[in-house]
Amino acid sequence: PPEVAAISGFPKSLLVDSSGSPILASKIPVNSPIITIYEYPLTGEPNFLLNLGDSSGKPVKLSPATVVVPQTGDKYTWPGGVGPYGSIVSYSAICQHLGCQPPYIHFYPPNHVNSAQESAPEPDTLTPQAVAAAQSNHVPAIFHCDCHGSTYDPYHGAAVLTGPTVRPLPATILEWDSSTDYLYAVGSIGVGVYPTGSNGVPSKDPKSDLGSSFGSSVGTKTVVKETEN
Ligand code: FES
């Protein structure tokens, strides 16, 4: 199958926090997801920004990985992590099944995957299949979508662990400037396959796709701004 091309031509964007200050790569807490709003792939869409660690909280250097799109069999190369430890990654926070967004899709950090079912408040439930997928793939943390239970592997390009999604989460390609510690979003990969909910487009509102009663809160937001270069 052909490789899925990364989208180019997006502006290089500096990642800043909600007060407009640049996010410093070395200050991102290990294993704590930040929900960011990027211009990737479309204006205002949420992304996860993560400094991934192991179960002891040590940053994990993430190597490039081949990601398969189960729906088509297409493959693409995810470039791996950036930052001082090569552990910082970013992905779209729009579930590729029917488009659920945070807080319905979220990151379960190491040491929480196994206990999440017991400790999590409603409607935060981790399916037994999700726990089994994390264990069998030897990943200490996962993305899980509460809407229908899809799971993704944060350590390997947000590849699909369990359905019903048949598409990985698109990855935002990051650059790290070691002299300033700043992070830049420079492109997306894995995009071009969007969730086809009832209205055929990525949904901002899970209710319209799923017909259930959901709340409307979102996680911590940050924003990005364009740079001169
Ligand atoms: Fe995420 Fe269905 S929208 S599993």
JSON list of C-alpha atoms and ligand atoms in Angstrom, two decimals:
[
{"chain": "A", "resi": 1, "resn": "PRO", "atom": "CA", "xyz": [0.00, 0.00, 0.00]},
{"chain": "A", "resi": 2, "resn": "PRO", "atom": "CA", "xyz": [1.16, 3.56, -0.55]},
{"chain": "A", "resi": 3, "resn": "GLU", "atom": "CA", "xyz": [2.58, 5.61, 2.28]},
{"chain": "A", "resi": 4, "resn": "VAL", "atom": "CA", "xyz": [0.24, 8.25, 3.67]},
{"chain": "A", "resi": 5, "resn": "ALA", "atom": "CA", "xyz": [1.89, 11.55, 3.02]},
{"chain": "A", "resi": 6, "resn": "ALA", "atom": "CA", "xyz": [2.31, 14.12, 5.75]},
{"chain": "A", "resi": 7, "resn": "ILE", "atom": "CA", "xyz": [0.55, 17.35, 5.05]},
{"chain": "A", "resi": 8, "resn": "SER", "atom": "CA", "xyz": [2.97, 20.16, 4.38]},
{"chain": "A", "resi": 9, "resn": "GLY", "atom": "CA", "xyz": [2.36, 23.81, 3.84]},
{"chain": "A", "resi": 10, "resn": "PHE", "atom": "CA", "xyz": [0.94, 24.55, 7.26]},
{"chain": "A", "resi": 11, "resn": "PRO", "atom": "CA", "xyz": [2.64, 27.44, 9.01]},
{"chain": "A", "resi": 12, "resn": "LYS", "atom": "CA", "xyz": [5.24, 26.66, 11.61]},
{"chain": "A", "resi": 13, "resn": "SER", "atom": "CA", "xyz": [3.53, 27.44, 14.88]},
{"chain": "A", "resi": 14, "resn": "LEU", "atom": "CA", "xyz": [5.03, 28.11, 18.27]},
{"chain": "A", "resi": 15, "resn": "LEU", "atom": "CA", "xyz": [3.23, 26.29, 21.07]},
{"chain": "A", "resi": 16, "resn": "VAL", "atom": "CA", "xyz": [2.20, 28.69, 23.78]},
{"chain": "A", "resi": 17, "resn": "ASP", "atom": "CA", "xyz": [0.18, 28.34, 26.94]},
{"chain": "A", "resi": 18, "resn": "SER", "atom": "CA", "xyz": [-3.12, 30.04, 27.65]},
{"chain": "A", "resi": 19, "resn": "SER", "atom": "CA", "xyz": [-1.30, 33.18, 28.81]},
{"chain": "A", "resi": 20, "resn": "GLY", "atom": "CA", "xyz": [0.64, 33.37, 25.54]},
{"chain": "A", "resi": 21, "resn": "SER", "atom": "CA", "xyz": [3.97, 32.24, 26.97]},
{"chain": "A", "resi": 22, "resn": "PRO", "atom": "CA", "xyz": [5.92, 29.64, 25.01]},
{"chain": "A", "resi": 23, "resn": "ILE", "atom": "CA", "xyz": [5.57, 26.12, 26.37]},
{"chain": "A", "resi": 24, "resn": "LEU", "atom": "CA", "xyz": [9.02, 24.96, 27.51]},
{"chain": "A", "resi": 25, "resn": "ALA", "atom": "CA", "xyz": [9.68, 21.36, 26.56]},
{"chain": "A", "resi": 26, "resn": "SER", "atom": "CA", "xyz": [11.70, 20.59, 29.68]},
{"chain": "A", "resi": 27, "resn": "LYS", "atom": "CA", "xyz": [8.86, 21.86, 31.89]},
{"chain": "A", "resi": 28, "resn": "ILE", "atom": "CA", "xyz": [6.13, 19.56, 30.55]},
{"chain": "A", "resi": 29, "resn": "PRO", "atom": "CA", "xyz": [5.29, 17.16, 33.37]},
{"chain": "A", "resi": 30, "resn": "VAL", "atom": "CA", "xyz": [5.94, 13.52, 32.55]},
{"chain": "A", "resi": 31, "resn": "ASN", "atom": "CA", "xyz": [2.78, 11.52, 31.89]},
{"chain": "A", "resi": 32, "resn": "SER", "atom": "CA", "xyz": [0.40, 14.47, 32.32]},
{"chain": "A", "resi": 33, "resn": "PRO", "atom": "CA", "xyz": [-1.49, 15.26, 29.15]},
{"chain": "A", "resi": 34, "resn": "ILE", "atom": "CA", "xyz": [-2.07, 18.83, 28.07]},
{"chain": "A", "resi": 35, "resn": "ILE", "atom": "CA", "xyz": [-5.03, 19.45, 25.78]},
{"chain": "A", "resi": 36, "resn": "THR", "atom": "CA", "xyz": [-3.92, 22.03, 23.28]},
{"chain": "A", "resi": 37, "resn": "ILE", "atom": "CA", "xyz": [-5.67, 23.85, 20.49]},
{"chain": "A", "resi": 38, "resn": "TYR", "atom": "CA", "xyz": [-3.62, 23.79, 17.31]},
{"chain": "A", "resi": 39, "resn": "GLU", "atom": "CA", "xyz": [-4.09, 24.95, 13.78]},
{"chain": "A", "resi": 40, "resn": "TYR", "atom": "CA", "xyz": [-3.41, 21.33, 12.87]},
{"chain": "A", "resi": 41, "resn": "PRO", "atom": "CA", "xyz": [-5.03, 20.00, 10.87]},
{"chain": "A", "resi": 42, "resn": "LEU", "atom": "CA", "xyz": [-7.84, 22.53, 11.12]},
{"chain": "A", "resi": 43, "resn": "THR", "atom": "CA", "xyz": [-8.35, 25.68, 13.14]},
{"chain": "A", "resi": 44, "resn": "GLY", "atom": "CA", "xyz": [-9.42, 25.16, 16.69]},
{"chain": "A", "resi": 45, "resn": "GLU", "atom": "CA", "xyz": [-9.09, 21.38, 16.85]},
{"chain": "A", "resi": 46, "resn": "PRO", "atom": "CA", "xyz": [-7.87, 19.80, 20.07]},
{"chain": "A", "resi": 47, "resn": "ASN", "atom": "CA", "xyz": [-4.59, 17.92, 20.32]},
{"chain": "A", "resi": 48, "resn": "PHE", "atom": "CA", "xyz": [-2.85, 16.01, 23.06]},
{"chain": "A", "resi": 49, "resn": "LEU", "atom": "CA", "xyz": [0.62, 17.21, 24.01]},
{"chain": "A", "resi": 50, "resn": "LEU", "atom": "CA", "xyz": [2.47, 14.69, 26.16]},
{"chain": "A", "resi": 51, "resn": "ASN", "atom": "CA", "xyz": [5.84, 14.07, 27.72]},
{"chain": "A", "resi": 52, "resn": "LEU", "atom": "CA", "xyz": [5.64, 10.29, 27.82]},
{"chain": "A", "resi": 53, "resn": "GLY", "atom": "CA", "xyz": [7.28, 8.33, 30.58]},
{"chain": "A", "resi": 54, "resn": "ASP", "atom": "CA", "xyz": [7.52, 4.82, 31.91]},
{"chain": "A", "resi": 55, "resn": "SER", "atom": "CA", "xyz": [5.74, 3.51, 34.98]},
{"chain": "A", "resi": 56, "resn": "SER", "atom": "CA", "xyz": [8.37, 5.05, 37.26]},
{"chain": "A", "resi": 57, "resn": "GLY", "atom": "CA", "xyz": [7.88, 8.50, 35.72]},
{"chain": "A", "resi": 58, "resn": "LYS", "atom": "CA", "xyz": [11.14, 8.51, 33.75]},
{"chain": "A", "resi": 59, "resn": "PRO", "atom": "CA", "xyz": [10.86, 10.04, 30.24]},
{"chain": "A", "resi": 60, "resn": "VAL", "atom": "CA", "xyz": [10.90, 7.44, 27.47]},
{"chain": "A", "resi": 61, "resn": "LYS", "atom": "CA", "xyz": [12.85, 8.08, 24.27]},
{"chain": "A", "resi": 62, "resn": "LEU", "atom": "CA", "xyz": [10.42, 7.37, 21.46]},
{"chain": "A", "resi": 63, "resn": "SER", "atom": "CA", "xyz": [11.82, 6.08, 18.19]},
{"chain": "A", "resi": 64, "resn": "PRO", "atom": "CA", "xyz": [10.12, 6.44, 14.81]},
{"chain": "A", "resi": 65, "resn": "ALA", "atom": "CA", "xyz": [7.46, 3.81, 14.20]},
{"chain": "A", "resi": 66, "resn": "THR", "atom": "CA", "xyz": [5.49, 2.46, 11.27]},
{"chain": "A", "resi": 67, "resn": "VAL", "atom": "CA", "xyz": [1.79, 3.07, 11.78]},
{"chain": "A", "resi": 68, "resn": "VAL", "atom": "CA", "xyz": [-0.82, 1.00, 9.95]},
{"chain": "A", "resi": 69, "resn": "VAL", "atom": "CA", "xyz": [-4.26, 2.34, 9.05]},
{"chain": "A", "resi": 70, "resn": "PRO", "atom": "CA", "xyz": [-6.44, -0.75, 9.62]},
{"chain": "A", "resi": 71, "resn": "GLN", "atom": "CA", "xyz": [-9.20, 0.60, 7.41]},
{"chain": "A", "resi": 72, "resn": "THR", "atom": "CA", "xyz": [-7.06, 0.68, 4.27]},
{"chain": "A", "resi": 73, "resn": "GLY", "atom": "CA", "xyz": [-3.84, -1.15, 5.06]},
{"chain": "A", "resi": 74, "resn": "ASP", "atom": "CA", "xyz": [-1.92, 2.05, 4.31]},
{"chain": "A", "resi": 75, "resn": "LYS", "atom": "CA", "xyz": [1.19, 2.72, 6.33]},
{"chain": "A", "resi": 76, "resn": "TYR", "atom": "CA", "xyz": [3.10, 5.80, 7.32]},
{"chain": "A", "resi": 77, "resn": "THR", "atom": "CA", "xyz": [6.16, 6.55, 9.38]},
{"chain": "A", "resi": 78, "resn": "TRP", "atom": "CA", "xyz": [5.58, 8.42, 12.61]},
{"chain": "A", "resi": 79, "resn": "PRO", "atom": "CA", "xyz": [8.73, 10.43, 13.43]},
{"chain": "A", "resi": 80, "resn": "GLY", "atom": "CA", "xyz": [8.92, 9.65, 17.17]},
{"chain": "A", "resi": 81, "resn": "GLY", "atom": "CA", "xyz": [9.40, 11.98, 20.12]},
{"chain": "A", "resi": 82, "resn": "VAL", "atom": "CA", "xyz": [11.21, 15.32, 20.46]},
{"chain": "A", "resi": 83, "resn": "GLY", "atom": "CA", "xyz": [12.55, 17.37, 23.34]},
{"chain": "A", "resi": 84, "resn": "PRO", "atom": "CA", "xyz": [15.49, 16.88, 25.70]},
{"chain": "A", "resi": 85, "resn": "TYR", "atom": "CA", "xyz": [14.68, 13.19, 26.18]},
{"chain": "A", "resi": 86, "resn": "GLY", "atom": "CA", "xyz": [12.96, 12.49, 22.86]},
{"chain": "A", "resi": 87, "resn": "SER", "atom": "CA", "xyz": [9.79, 11.80, 24.82]},
{"chain": "A", "resi": 88, "resn": "ILE", "atom": "CA", "xyz": [7.43, 14.61, 23.77]},
{"chain": "A", "resi": 89, "resn": "VAL", "atom": "CA", "xyz": [4.64, 13.78, 21.32]},
{"chain": "A", "resi": 90, "resn": "SER", "atom": "CA", "xyz": [1.42, 15.30, 20.04]},
{"chain": "A", "resi": 91, "resn": "TYR", "atom": "CA", "xyz": [-1.69, 13.78, 18.51]},
{"chain": "A", "resi": 92, "resn": "SER", "atom": "CA", "xyz": [-5.13, 14.85, 17.48]},
{"chain": "A", "resi": 93, "resn": "ALA", "atom": "CA", "xyz": [-7.58, 14.51, 20.37]},
{"chain": "A", "resi": 94, "resn": "ILE", "atom": "CA", "xyz": [-10.47, 13.72, 18.03]},
{"chain": "A", "resi": 95, "resn": "CYS", "atom": "CA", "xyz": [-11.36, 10.03, 18.15]},
{"chain": "A", "resi": 96, "resn": "GLN", "atom": "CA", "xyz": [-11.15, 8.57, 14.67]},
{"chain": "A", "resi": 97, "resn": "HIS", "atom": "CA", "xyz": [-14.20, 6.41, 15.19]},
{"chain": "A", "resi": 98, "resn": "LEU", "atom": "CA", "xyz": [-17.03, 8.95, 15.38]},
{"chain": "A", "resi": 99, "resn": "GLY", "atom": "CA", "xyz": [-15.21, 12.07, 16.48]},
{"chain": "A", "resi": 100, "resn": "CYS", "atom": "CA", "xyz": [-15.54, 12.20, 20.26]},
{"chain": "A", "resi": 101, "resn": "GLN", "atom": "CA", "xyz": [-13.28, 14.78, 21.87]},
{"chain": "A", "resi": 102, "resn": "PRO", "atom": "CA", "xyz": [-11.96, 15.36, 25.40]},
{"chain": "A", "resi": 103, "resn": "PRO", "atom": "CA", "xyz": [-13.07, 14.60, 28.04]},
{"chain": "A", "resi": 104, "resn": "TYR", "atom": "CA", "xyz": [-14.53, 11.51, 26.33]},
{"chain": "A", "resi": 105, "resn": "ILE", "atom": "CA", "xyz": [-11.21, 10.55, 24.78]},
{"chain": "A", "resi": 106, "resn": "HIS", "atom": "CA", "xyz": [-8.39, 10.76, 27.26]},
{"chain": "A", "resi": 107, "resn": "PHE", "atom": "CA", "xyz": [-4.99, 9.59, 28.32]},
{"chain": "A", "resi": 108, "resn": "TYR", "atom": "CA", "xyz": [-4.56, 6.96, 30.96]},
{"chain": "A", "resi": 109, "resn": "PRO", "atom": "CA", "xyz": [-1.04, 7.35, 32.38]},
{"chain": "A", "resi": 110, "resn": "PRO", "atom": "CA", "xyz": [1.15, 4.48, 33.55]},
{"chain": "A", "resi": 111, "resn": "ASN", "atom": "CA", "xyz": [-0.07, 2.84, 36.75]},
{"chain": "A", "resi": 112, "resn": "HIS", "atom": "CA", "xyz": [-3.62, 3.95, 36.04]},
{"chain": "A", "resi": 113, "resn": "VAL", "atom": "CA", "xyz": [-4.60, 1.60, 33.24]},
{"chain": "A", "resi": 114, "resn": "ASN", "atom": "CA", "xyz": [-5.26, -1.33, 35.54]},
{"chain": "A", "resi": 115, "resn": "SER", "atom": "CA", "xyz": [-6.97, 0.65, 38.26]},
{"chain": "A", "resi": 116, "resn": "ALA", "atom": "CA", "xyz": [-9.00, 2.99, 36.06]},
{"chain": "A", "resi": 117, "resn": "GLN", "atom": "CA", "xyz": [-12.09, 0.83, 36.00]},
{"chain": "A", "resi": 118, "resn": "GLU", "atom": "CA", "xyz": [-12.44, 0.96, 39.74]},
{"chain": "A", "resi": 119, "resn": "SER", "atom": "CA", "xyz": [-11.34, 4.51, 40.43]},
{"chain": "A", "resi": 120, "resn": "ALA", "atom": "CA", "xyz": [-12.72, 6.46, 37.53]},
{"chain": "A", "resi": 121, "resn": "PRO", "atom": "CA", "xyz": [-15.84, 8.60, 37.87]},
{"chain": "A", "resi": 122, "resn": "GLU", "atom": "CA", "xyz": [-18.71, 8.22, 35.42]},
{"chain": "A", "resi": 123, "resn": "PRO", "atom": "CA", "xyz": [-18.73, 8.22, 32.44]},
{"chain": "A", "resi": 124, "resn": "ASP", "atom": "CA", "xyz": [-15.03, 7.47, 32.63]},
{"chain": "A", "resi": 125, "resn": "THR", "atom": "CA", "xyz": [-14.91, 3.72, 32.17]},
{"chain": "A", "resi": 126, "resn": "LEU", "atom": "CA", "xyz": [-12.07, 1.71, 30.74]},
{"chain": "A", "resi": 127, "resn": "THR", "atom": "CA", "xyz": [-13.20, -1.46, 29.04]},
{"chain": "A", "resi": 128, "resn": "PRO", "atom": "CA", "xyz": [-11.63, -4.81, 29.95]},
{"chain": "A", "resi": 129, "resn": "GLN", "atom": "CA", "xyz": [-10.61, -5.02, 26.28]},
{"chain": "A", "resi": 130, "resn": "ALA", "atom": "CA", "xyz": [-8.66, -1.77, 26.66]},
{"chain": "A", "resi": 131, "resn": "VAL", "atom": "CA", "xyz": [-6.82, -3.05, 29.70]},
{"chain": "A", "resi": 132, "resn": "ALA", "atom": "CA", "xyz": [-6.03, -6.32, 27.90]},
{"chain": "A", "resi": 133, "resn": "ALA", "atom": "CA", "xyz": [-4.79, -4.44, 24.82]},
{"chain": "A", "resi": 134, "resn": "ALA", "atom": "CA", "xyz": [-2.42, -2.33, 26.89]},
{"chain": "A", "resi": 135, "resn": "GLN", "atom": "CA", "xyz": [-1.09, -5.40, 28.66]},
{"chain": "A", "resi": 136, "resn": "SER", "atom": "CA", "xyz": [-0.65, -7.52, 25.55]},
{"chain": "A", "resi": 137, "resn": "ASN", "atom": "CA", "xyz": [1.10, -4.71, 23.70]},
{"chain": "A", "resi": 138, "resn": "HIS", "atom": "CA", "xyz": [3.32, -3.94, 26.71]},
{"chain": "A", "resi": 139, "resn": "VAL", "atom": "CA", "xyz": [2.43, -0.27, 26.74]},
{"chain": "A", "resi": 140, "resn": "PRO", "atom": "CA", "xyz": [2.07, 1.25, 30.20]},
{"chain": "A", "resi": 141, "resn": "ALA", "atom": "CA", "xyz": [-0.34, 3.98, 29.09]},
{"chain": "A", "resi": 142, "resn": "ILE", "atom": "CA", "xyz": [-3.06, 4.33, 26.48]},
{"chain": "A", "resi": 143, "resn": "PHE", "atom": "CA", "xyz": [-5.52, 6.71, 24.91]},
{"chain": "A", "resi": 144, "resn": "HIS", "atom": "CA", "xyz": [-9.05, 5.49, 25.51]},
{"chain": "A", "resi": 145, "resn": "CYS", "atom": "CA", "xyz": [-12.29, 6.83, 24.10]},
{"chain": "A", "resi": 146, "resn": "ASP", "atom": "CA", "xyz": [-15.20, 6.42, 26.48]},
{"chain": "A", "resi": 147, "resn": "CYS", "atom": "CA", "xyz": [-17.74, 6.74, 23.70]},
{"chain": "A", "resi": 148, "resn": "HIS", "atom": "CA", "xyz": [-17.30, 3.22, 22.31]},
{"chain": "A", "resi": 149, "resn": "GLY", "atom": "CA", "xyz": [-14.03, 2.00, 23.80]},
{"chain": "A", "resi": 150, "resn": "SER", "atom": "CA", "xyz": [-11.44, 2.60, 21.07]},
{"chain": "A", "resi": 151, "resn": "THR", "atom": "CA", "xyz": [-7.84, 2.58, 22.27]},
{"chain": "A", "resi": 152, "resn": "TYR", "atom": "CA", "xyz": [-4.62, 3.97, 20.77]},
{"chain": "A", "resi": 153, "resn": "ASP", "atom": "CA", "xyz": [-0.93, 3.47, 21.55]},
{"chain": "A", "resi": 154, "resn": "PRO", "atom": "CA", "xyz": [0.70, 6.79, 22.56]},
{"chain": "A", "resi": 155, "resn": "TYR", "atom": "CA", "xyz": [4.23, 5.32, 22.36]},
{"chain": "A", "resi": 156, "resn": "HIS", "atom": "CA", "xyz": [3.92, 4.19, 18.74]},
{"chain": "A", "resi": 157, "resn": "GLY", "atom": "CA", "xyz": [2.27, 6.94, 16.75]},
{"chain": "A", "resi": 158, "resn": "ALA", "atom": "CA", "xyz": [-1.20, 6.54, 18.28]},
{"chain": "A", "resi": 159, "resn": "ALA", "atom": "CA", "xyz": [-1.66, 3.32, 16.34]},
{"chain": "A", "resi": 160, "resn": "VAL", "atom": "CA", "xyz": [-4.94, 1.51, 16.90]},
{"chain": "A", "resi": 161, "resn": "LEU", "atom": "CA", "xyz": [-4.92, -0.98, 19.76]},
{"chain": "A", "resi": 162, "resn": "THR", "atom": "CA", "xyz": [-8.62, -1.80, 19.84]},
{"chain": "A", "resi": 163, "resn": "GLY", "atom": "CA", "xyz": [-11.59, -0.73, 17.76]},
{"chain": "A", "resi": 164, "resn": "PRO", "atom": "CA", "xyz": [-14.18, 0.17, 16.80]},
{"chain": "A", "resi": 165, "resn": "THR", "atom": "CA", "xyz": [-11.88, 2.84, 15.33]},
{"chain": "A", "resi": 166, "resn": "VAL", "atom": "CA", "xyz": [-10.17, 1.74, 12.13]},
{"chain": "A", "resi": 167, "resn": "ARG", "atom": "CA", "xyz": [-7.91, 4.80, 11.96]},
{"chain": "A", "resi": 168, "resn": "PRO", "atom": "CA", "xyz": [-5.01, 5.92, 14.18]},
{"chain": "A", "resi": 169, "resn": "LEU", "atom": "CA", "xyz": [-5.07, 9.35, 15.76]},
{"chain": "A", "resi": 170, "resn": "PRO", "atom": "CA", "xyz": [-3.35, 11.79, 13.37]},
{"chain": "A", "resi": 171, "resn": "ALA", "atom": "CA", "xyz": [-0.01, 12.95, 14.76]},
{"chain": "A", "resi": 172, "resn": "THR", "atom": "CA", "xyz": [1.14, 16.54, 14.94]},
{"chain": "A", "resi": 173, "resn": "ILE", "atom": "CA", "xyz": [4.78, 16.75, 13.92]},
{"chain": "A", "resi": 174, "resn": "LEU", "atom": "CA", "xyz": [6.80, 18.73, 16.44]},
{"chain": "A", "resi": 175, "resn": "GLU", "atom": "CA", "xyz": [10.15, 20.46, 16.33]},
{"chain": "A", "resi": 176, "resn": "TRP", "atom": "CA", "xyz": [12.12, 21.31, 19.45]},
{"chain": "A", "resi": 177, "resn": "ASP", "atom": "CA", "xyz": [14.59, 24.20, 19.54]},
{"chain": "A", "resi": 178, "resn": "SER", "atom": "CA", "xyz": [17.23, 23.11, 22.05]},
{"chain": "A", "resi": 179, "resn": "SER", "atom": "CA", "xyz": [18.57, 26.65, 22.43]},
{"chain": "A", "resi": 180, "resn": "THR", "atom": "CA", "xyz": [15.24, 28.10, 23.58]},
{"chain": "A", "resi": 181, "resn": "ASP", "atom": "CA", "xyz": [13.45, 24.92, 24.74]},
{"chain": "A", "resi": 182, "resn": "TYR", "atom": "CA", "xyz": [10.49, 26.00, 22.60]},
{"chain": "A", "resi": 183, "resn": "LEU", "atom": "CA", "xyz": [8.25, 23.58, 20.72]},
{"chain": "A", "resi": 184, "resn": "TYR", "atom": "CA", "xyz": [6.83, 24.14, 17.25]},
{"chain": "A", "resi": 185, "resn": "ALA", "atom": "CA", "xyz": [4.07, 22.36, 15.38]},
{"chain": "A", "resi": 186, "resn": "VAL", "atom": "CA", "xyz": [5.27, 21.92, 11.82]},
{"chain": "A", "resi": 187, "resn": "GLY", "atom": "CA", "xyz": [2.83, 19.51, 10.20]},
{"chain": "A", "resi": 188, "resn": "SER", "atom": "CA", "xyz": [0.46, 16.63, 10.55]},
{"chain": "A", "resi": 189, "resn": "ILE", "atom": "CA", "xyz": [0.67, 13.02, 9.53]},
{"chain": "A", "resi": 190, "resn": "GLY", "atom": "CA", "xyz": [-2.04, 10.45, 9.25]},
{"chain": "A", "resi": 191, "resn": "VAL", "atom": "CA", "xyz": [-4.60, 13.07, 8.36]},
{"chain": "A", "resi": 192, "resn": "GLY", "atom": "CA", "xyz": [-6.85, 12.75, 5.36]},
{"chain": "A", "resi": 193, "resn": "VAL", "atom": "CA", "xyz": [-8.98, 10.13, 7.03]},
{"chain": "A", "resi": 194, "resn": "TYR", "atom": "CA", "xyz": [-11.66, 11.77, 9.12]},
{"chain": "A", "resi": 195, "resn": "PRO", "atom": "CA", "xyz": [-14.27, 10.21, 11.35]},
{"chain": "A", "resi": 196, "resn": "THR", "atom": "CA", "xyz": [-17.49, 9.69, 9.50]},
{"chain": "A", "resi": 197, "resn": "GLY", "atom": "CA", "xyz": [-20.17, 10.37, 12.04]},
{"chain": "A", "resi": 198, "resn": "SER", "atom": "CA", "xyz": [-23.80, 10.77, 11.24]},
{"chain": "A", "resi": 199, "resn": "ASN", "atom": "CA", "xyz": [-23.08, 14.06, 9.49]},
{"chain": "A", "resi": 200, "resn": "GLY", "atom": "CA", "xyz": [-20.02, 12.77, 7.67]},
{"chain": "A", "resi": 201, "resn": "VAL", "atom": "CA", "xyz": [-17.56, 15.21, 9.18]},
{"chain": "A", "resi": 202, "resn": "PRO", "atom": "CA", "xyz": [-15.49, 15.25, 12.38]},
{"chain": "A", "resi": 203, "resn": "SER", "atom": "CA", "xyz": [-17.99, 16.16, 15.02]},
{"chain": "A", "resi": 204, "resn": "LYS", "atom": "CA", "xyz": [-17.50, 18.85, 17.62]},
{"chain": "A", "resi": 205, "resn": "ASP", "atom": "CA", "xyz": [-20.41, 17.44, 19.52]},
{"chain": "A", "resi": 206, "resn": "PRO", "atom": "CA", "xyz": [-20.56, 13.74, 20.34]},
{"chain": "A", "resi": 207, "resn": "LYS", "atom": "CA", "xyz": [-24.29, 14.10, 20.95]},
{"chain": "A", "resi": 208, "resn": "SER", "atom": "CA", "xyz": [-24.98, 14.62, 17.28]},
{"chain": "A", "resi": 209, "resn": "ASP", "atom": "CA", "xyz": [-23.25, 11.40, 16.36]},
{"chain": "A", "resi": 210, "resn": "LEU", "atom": "CA", "xyz": [-24.18, 9.21, 19.24]},
{"chain": "A", "resi": 211, "resn": "GLY", "atom": "CA", "xyz": [-27.55, 10.32, 20.45]},
{"chain": "A", "resi": 212, "resn": "SER", "atom": "CA", "xyz": [-26.57, 10.02, 24.11]},
{"chain": "A", "resi": 213, "resn": "SER", "atom": "CA", "xyz": [-26.46, 12.53, 26.91]},
{"chain": "A", "resi": 214, "resn": "PHE", "atom": "CA", "xyz": [-22.97, 13.85, 27.49]},
{"chain": "A", "resi": 215, "resn": "GLY", "atom": "CA", "xyz": [-21.57, 16.81, 29.39]},
{"chain": "A", "resi": 216, "resn": "SER", "atom": "CA", "xyz": [-19.63, 19.62, 27.82]},
{"chain": "A", "resi": 217, "resn": "SER", "atom": "CA", "xyz": [-16.53, 20.21, 29.92]},
{"chain": "A", "resi": 218, "resn": "VAL", "atom": "CA", "xyz": [-13.09, 20.18, 28.35]},
{"chain": "A", "resi": 219, "resn": "GLY", "atom": "CA", "xyz": [-9.61, 19.85, 29.77]},
{"chain": "A", "resi": 220, "resn": "THR", "atom": "CA", "xyz": [-6.96, 22.49, 30.24]},
{"chain": "A", "resi": 221, "resn": "LYS", "atom": "CA", "xyz": [-6.63, 24.47, 27.07]},
{"chain": "A", "resi": 222, "resn": "THR", "atom": "CA", "xyz": [-3.60, 26.08, 25.56]},
{"chain": "A", "resi": 223, "resn": "VAL", "atom": "CA", "xyz": [-3.30, 27.84, 22.26]},
{"chain": "A", "resi": 224, "resn": "VAL", "atom": "CA", "xyz": [-0.68, 28.29, 19.61]},
{"chain": "A", "resi": 225, "resn": "LYS", "atom": "CA", "xyz": [0.29, 31.35, 17.69]},
{"chain": "A", "resi": 226, "resn": "GLU", "atom": "CA", "xyz": [2.04, 31.70, 14.38]},
{"chain": "A", "resi": 227, "resn": "THR", "atom": "CA", "xyz": [5.67, 32.68, 14.28]},
{"chain": "A", "resi": 228, "resn": "GLU", "atom": "CA", "xyz": [7.59, 34.87, 11.90]},
{"chain": "A", "resi": 229, "resn": "ASN", "atom": "CA", "xyz": [9.45, 32.02, 10.23]},
{"chain": "B", "resi": 1, "resn": "FES", "atom": "FE1", "xyz": [-14.42, 7.16, 20.07]},
{"chain": "B", "resi": 1, "resn": "FES", "atom": "FE2", "xyz": [-16.52, 5.85, 19.09]},
{"chain": "B", "resi": 1, "resn": "FES", "atom": "S1", "xyz": [-16.12, 7.96, 19.00]},
{"chain": "B", "resi": 1, "resn": "FES", "atom": "S2", "xyz": [-14.84, 5.05, 20.19]}
]
